[in-house]
Amino acid sequence: MTDISEKTVISEKTVTHPAPHRTHAVLNQSVPRTDVNEFMLDTVLAEGVARHDADWATGELTDIGELVGSAGFQHDAELANTVIPELKTFDRWGNRIDEVEYHPSYHRIISAAVAHGAHTSAWENPKPGANVARAAAFMLFSQVEPGHACPISMTHAVIPSLELQPDVAALWTPRALSRSYTPELDAPGKASAIFGMSMTEKQGGSDVRANTTIAKPAGRGGPGADYLLTGHKWFCSAPMSDAFLVLAQAEGAAGEGLSCFLLPRILPDGTRNVFRIQRLKNKLGNKSNASSEIELDGTVGTMIGEPGRGVRTIIEMVSQTRLDCILGSTAGMRQSVAEAVWHARHRSAFGAVLADQPAMTSVLADLALESEAATITALRLARAQDNDADEQEKAFRRLATAVAKYWICKRGPHHSYEALECLGGNGYTEDFPLARRYREQPVMAVWEGSGNVIALDVLRAMTREPDSVAAFDLEVNLARGNNPVLDQHLDRVRRQLGELATLAPADAQLRARTVVEAMALALQASLMVRYSPAASSEAFIAARLGEDRGHEYGTLPVGTDFAGILARA
């Protein structure tokens, strides 16, 4: 009998197939990095959680780490970014619905994040370490799928602004605190809510005071009253959120000027508010998260806070989302390091495993140090947000959050690129997650204030809140006396801050970026000295502040404890 697996009879002739060619065997490729616990593997994150009074959350964070490290969650992350949101302006019968359709994977991801409190757990159960636990959860989810983090962040950030209008907060805060997620806007009995925000307009951008959207009172006017809004918003992220905070120019006897309004998608009577999605933005990254332009035309919104005080009202939300930009960039750095180290430990070239070759070892260790410094800084800032913060902590976080947002978010894109390069050609393909991460990282630097906006905000804080400068100086100098290079840098920062205060406004703007960068490195180096092993902090300081510091990753000094640094990665 003929073995048909080896021979085939064609027109009464027997043809013998050749054995499979050996090039079809997959050799020297890394195994899939799946079914790992992202929390348990992240030594720096776990240490920070324990250090900042959030060790009570270790159990849930371990569960999250297992979830986001699973093959299923990673596949959902890929699907959410390849089957991207689609705008449905009308239904099949011609009714205007203004809905965005997402792949089910996106809803599974955001539902899991809400269930684990990555949105509002710190408000739900305020206590020492609450914001640290929430930050860690947020970073773990964002490490694998960052797009969904935008509405998660805005839902967290809206609470302080809502509290400025107690009657409105009584209706909406319980919905924001809910651990359930229902994607349908008009689902019967829906008791949860996801929030968004929309400030910028095409003629103003970051200059929100140039907004032209008009709000006319529907009745008496004033705080807590309904207005009818008409205008165009250039960027509205996550348009399928249940409610938004928006800015508009209030008119009427109850008060005028740029004011803040809560705009629901569904009105109390169950009808749809006017919320015309004009188009979805075709973004560089952040593909799973729909961003849109919207038209308001007699749209109902409730005034939050005082008339003419809209920026002051919504800035409470902005300050929270700025911290989440830091968390998001930091989560991206962790993903980049984890993927790069994994690849290098499973692939050989020129007779040795990549991770054991000195040039690659130096790059990986440098990337790991950047990630460690960002993580330590992010968690320190999160701890300063807890409700037991004293006045000095509040002053510190006011300035330090802006400083860290500027620097960490700017470091994100180049960090992800260098990690991508560690994977070679694989890193450049969309089949591996670092191509997606490379496109994602710039959004954190742009969102809630790009570089110049943040640097100018630091200048304003120094002028208006001098206590924040003193609090920042006290924090960074806690590490003085441990490293002479750091001590010299701390002296330099003090001189720079003193000189900045004497400059004319135009000259101060020209110096702002230089000073903010120096402040950020002082903060990171100080925290590394206090919280990281000496080998890590000394290498970080030498590479970032030393005379021989390089401008690229992989320039750590000879004698660095590469193995010890990478063991923490």
Coordinates of C-alpha atoms in Angstrom, one line a residue, residues 226-519:
D226 CA -29.3 74.5 32.5
Y227 CA -28.0 76.4 29.5
L228 CA -28.2 75.8 25.8
L229 CA -24.8 75.5 24.1
T230 CA -23.9 76.3 20.5
G231 CA -20.4 75.8 19.1
H232 CA -17.8 73.5 17.6
K233 CA -15.2 71.6 19.7
W234 CA -12.0 70.6 17.8
F235 CA -11.1 67.7 20.1
C236 CA -13.5 65.6 22.0
S237 CA -12.0 62.4 23.2
A238 CA -14.0 59.3 24.0
P239 CA -17.3 60.7 22.5
M240 CA -19.3 57.7 23.7
S241 CA -18.8 58.8 27.3
D242 CA -22.0 59.4 29.2
A243 CA -21.2 63.0 30.1
F244 CA -18.6 65.6 29.5
L245 CA -17.2 68.8 31.0
V246 CA -17.0 71.5 28.4
L247 CA -16.2 75.2 28.4
A248 CA -18.4 77.9 26.9
Q249 CA -19.0 81.6 27.1
A250 CA -22.0 82.1 29.3
E251 CA -24.5 84.9 28.6
G252 CA -27.3 86.3 30.7
A253 CA -28.1 88.3 33.8
A254 CA -26.9 85.5 36.1
G255 CA -23.3 86.0 35.0
E256 CA -21.1 86.0 32.0
G257 CA -17.7 84.8 30.8
L258 CA -16.0 81.5 30.1
S259 CA -17.8 78.9 32.3
C260 CA -17.8 75.2 32.8
F261 CA -20.8 73.0 32.0
L262 CA -21.7 69.3 32.4
L263 CA -23.1 68.0 29.1
P264 CA -24.9 64.6 29.3
R265 CA -25.4 62.5 26.2
I266 CA -28.8 61.3 27.4
L267 CA -31.2 63.9 29.0
P268 CA -33.3 63.1 32.1
D269 CA -36.4 62.4 30.0
G270 CA -34.5 59.6 28.1
T271 CA -34.0 61.6 24.9
R272 CA -30.7 62.2 23.2
N273 CA -28.9 65.5 23.8
V274 CA -27.8 67.3 20.6
F275 CA -24.2 66.0 20.2
R276 CA -23.3 65.9 16.6
I277 CA -20.1 64.0 15.9
Q278 CA -18.7 65.5 12.8
R279 CA -15.8 63.2 12.2
L280 CA -13.3 61.0 14.1
K281 CA -9.7 62.1 14.2
N282 CA -7.2 60.1 12.2
K283 CA -4.5 59.9 14.8
L284 CA -0.9 58.8 14.8
G285 CA -1.6 56.4 17.7
N286 CA -4.2 55.9 20.4
K287 CA -6.2 54.1 17.8
S288 CA -8.5 52.1 20.1
N289 CA -9.8 55.4 21.6
A290 CA -12.0 57.5 19.3
S291 CA -11.3 61.2 19.3
S292 CA -13.7 63.5 17.5
E293 CA -14.9 66.9 16.4
I294 CA -18.4 67.7 17.7
E295 CA -21.0 70.3 17.0
L296 CA -23.2 71.6 19.7
D297 CA -26.5 73.2 18.6
G298 CA -28.9 74.1 21.4
T299 CA -27.2 71.3 23.5
V300 CA -28.3 71.2 27.1
G301 CA -25.5 71.7 29.7
T302 CA -25.6 72.4 33.4
M303 CA -23.3 75.1 34.8
I304 CA -20.7 73.8 37.2
G305 CA -19.1 76.3 39.5
E306 CA -19.3 80.1 39.2
P307 CA -20.0 82.0 36.0
G308 CA -16.8 83.2 34.4
R309 CA -14.7 80.8 36.4
G310 CA -14.8 77.9 34.0
V311 CA -11.0 77.5 33.7
R312 CA -10.7 77.4 37.5
T313 CA -13.4 74.8 37.7
I314 CA -12.1 72.5 35.0
I315 CA -8.5 72.9 36.0
E316 CA -9.3 70.5 38.9
M317 CA -9.9 67.9 36.3
V318 CA -6.9 68.9 34.2
S319 CA -4.5 68.5 37.1
Q320 CA -5.6 65.0 37.7
T321 CA -5.3 64.0 34.1
R322 CA -1.8 65.5 33.9
L323 CA -0.8 63.0 36.6
D324 CA -2.3 60.2 34.5
C325 CA -0.3 61.4 31.5
I326 CA 2.8 60.7 33.7
L327 CA 1.3 57.3 34.7
G328 CA 0.6 56.5 31.0
S329 CA 4.1 57.4 29.8
T330 CA 5.5 55.4 32.7
A331 CA 3.4 52.4 31.9
G332 CA 4.6 52.6 28.3
M333 CA 8.2 52.6 29.5
R334 CA 7.6 49.5 31.5
Q335 CA 6.1 47.7 28.5
S336 CA 9.0 48.8 26.3
V337 CA 11.6 47.5 28.8
A338 CA 9.8 44.2 29.5
E339 CA 9.5 43.4 25.8
A340 CA 13.0 44.5 24.9
V341 CA 14.6 42.5 27.7
W342 CA 12.4 39.5 27.0
H343 CA 13.5 39.5 23.3
A344 CA 17.2 40.0 24.2
R345 CA 17.1 37.1 26.6
H346 CA 15.6 34.7 24.0
R347 CA 17.6 35.6 20.9
S348 CA 21.2 34.9 20.0
A349 CA 23.5 36.7 17.5
F350 CA 27.2 36.3 16.8
G351 CA 27.5 33.3 19.1
A352 CA 25.9 34.7 22.3
V353 CA 22.5 35.6 23.7
L354 CA 21.8 39.3 22.9
A355 CA 21.2 40.2 26.6
D356 CA 24.7 38.9 27.5
Q357 CA 26.5 41.1 24.9
P358 CA 27.9 44.2 26.5
A359 CA 26.6 46.7 24.0
M360 CA 23.1 45.4 24.3
T361 CA 23.3 45.0 28.1
S362 CA 24.2 48.6 28.4
V363 CA 21.2 49.7 26.3
L364 CA 18.8 47.5 28.2
A365 CA 20.1 48.6 31.6
D366 CA 19.8 52.3 30.6
L367 CA 16.2 51.8 29.4
A368 CA 15.5 50.0 32.7
L369 CA 16.9 52.9 34.7
E370 CA 14.7 55.4 32.8
S371 CA 11.7 53.2 33.5
E372 CA 12.6 52.9 37.2
A373 CA 13.1 56.6 37.7
A374 CA 9.7 57.3 36.0
T375 CA 7.9 54.7 38.1
I376 CA 9.4 55.9 41.4
T377 CA 8.5 59.5 40.5
A378 CA 4.9 58.7 39.4
L379 CA 4.1 56.8 42.6
R380 CA 5.6 59.5 44.8
L381 CA 3.3 62.0 43.1
A382 CA 0.3 59.7 43.5
R383 CA 1.0 59.4 47.2
A384 CA 0.9 63.2 47.4
Q385 CA -2.7 63.2 46.1
D386 CA -4.1 61.2 49.0
N387 CA -6.5 62.9 51.4
D388 CA -4.0 63.0 54.2
A389 CA -1.7 65.3 52.3
D390 CA -0.6 68.4 54.4
E391 CA -0.1 71.9 53.0
Q392 CA 3.5 71.1 52.1
E393 CA 2.6 68.0 50.2
K394 CA -0.1 70.0 48.3
A395 CA 2.5 72.6 47.4
F396 CA 5.0 70.0 46.3
R397 CA 2.5 68.2 44.1
R398 CA 1.4 71.4 42.4
L399 CA 4.9 72.1 41.0
A400 CA 6.3 68.6 40.8
T401 CA 3.4 67.2 38.8
A402 CA 3.9 69.8 36.1
V403 CA 7.7 69.3 36.2
A404 CA 7.4 65.5 35.9
K405 CA 4.7 65.7 33.2
Y406 CA 7.0 67.8 31.1
W407 CA 10.0 65.5 31.4
I408 CA 8.7 62.0 31.7
C409 CA 6.2 62.4 28.9
K410 CA 8.9 63.9 26.6
R411 CA 11.2 60.9 27.4
G412 CA 8.5 58.4 26.4
P413 CA 8.7 58.5 22.6
H414 CA 12.5 58.1 22.4
H415 CA 12.5 55.5 25.1
S416 CA 10.0 53.4 23.2
Y417 CA 11.9 53.9 19.9
E418 CA 15.2 52.6 21.5
A419 CA 13.4 49.6 22.9
L420 CA 11.8 48.9 19.5
E421 CA 15.3 49.0 18.0
C422 CA 16.4 46.3 20.4
L423 CA 13.9 43.9 18.6
G424 CA 15.4 44.8 15.2
G425 CA 13.1 44.2 12.3
N426 CA 10.5 42.5 14.6
G427 CA 10.1 45.7 16.6
Y428 CA 9.3 47.6 13.4
T429 CA 6.4 45.3 12.5
E430 CA 2.8 45.8 13.8
D431 CA 2.8 42.1 14.9
F432 CA 4.8 43.1 17.9
P433 CA 3.5 45.6 20.5
L434 CA 6.4 48.1 20.4
A435 CA 5.4 49.5 17.1
R436 CA 2.1 50.4 18.6
R437 CA 3.7 51.7 21.7
Y438 CA 6.0 53.9 19.7
R439 CA 3.0 55.6 18.0
E440 CA 1.2 55.8 21.4
Q441 CA 3.8 57.6 23.5
P442 CA 3.6 61.1 22.0
V443 CA 0.0 61.5 23.0
M444 CA 0.9 61.8 26.7
A445 CA 3.3 64.7 25.9
V446 CA 0.6 66.5 23.9
W447 CA -2.5 65.8 25.9
E448 CA -3.2 68.3 28.8
G449 CA -0.5 70.6 27.7
S450 CA 2.5 70.1 25.3
G451 CA 6.0 71.1 26.3
N452 CA 5.8 74.8 26.1
V453 CA 2.4 74.9 27.8
I454 CA 3.7 72.9 30.8
A455 CA 7.0 74.9 31.0
L456 CA 5.0 78.1 31.2
D457 CA 2.7 76.6 33.8
V458 CA 5.7 75.9 35.9
L459 CA 6.7 79.6 35.6
R460 CA 3.2 80.6 36.7
A461 CA 3.3 78.3 39.7
M462 CA 6.6 79.7 40.8
T463 CA 5.2 83.3 40.6
R464 CA 1.8 82.7 42.0
E465 CA 2.6 79.9 44.5
P466 CA 6.2 80.5 45.8
D467 CA 5.5 77.9 48.5
S468 CA 5.6 75.3 45.8
V469 CA 9.2 76.2 45.0
A470 CA 10.2 75.8 48.6
A471 CA 8.3 72.5 48.9
F472 CA 10.0 71.2 45.8
D473 CA 13.4 72.3 47.0
L474 CA 12.9 70.6 50.4
E475 CA 11.9 67.3 48.7
V476 CA 14.8 67.0 46.3
N477 CA 17.3 68.0 49.0
L478 CA 16.3 65.1 51.2
A479 CA 19.0 63.1 49.2
R480 CA 21.7 65.7 49.7
G481 CA 25.0 64.3 51.0
N482 CA 24.7 60.9 49.3
N483 CA 26.2 61.6 45.9
P484 CA 28.6 64.5 45.1
V485 CA 27.4 64.7 41.4
L486 CA 23.8 65.0 42.6
D487 CA 24.8 67.6 45.2
Q488 CA 26.4 69.7 42.5
H489 CA 23.2 69.4 40.4
L490 CA 21.0 70.4 43.3
D491 CA 23.2 73.5 43.8
R492 CA 22.8 74.3 40.1
V493 CA 19.0 74.0 40.3
R494 CA 18.9 76.4 43.2
R495 CA 21.0 78.9 41.2
Q496 CA 18.8 78.5 38.1
L497 CA 15.6 79.0 40.1
G498 CA 17.0 82.1 41.7
E499 CA 18.2 83.6 38.3
L500 CA 14.8 82.7 36.7
A501 CA 13.0 84.8 39.3
T502 CA 15.0 87.9 38.3
L503 CA 14.4 87.7 34.5
A504 CA 12.0 89.6 32.4
P505 CA 9.0 87.5 31.3
A506 CA 10.2 87.0 27.8
D507 CA 13.7 85.9 28.9
A508 CA 12.2 83.6 31.6
Q509 CA 10.2 81.9 28.8
L510 CA 13.4 81.3 26.9
R511 CA 15.0 79.7 30.0
A512 CA 11.9 77.7 31.1
R513 CA 12.6 74.4 29.4
T514 CA 16.2 74.3 30.6
V515 CA 15.2 74.9 34.2
V516 CA 12.3 72.5 34.1
E517 CA 14.5 69.7 32.7
A518 CA 17.0 70.3 35.5
M519 CA 14.3 70.2 38.1

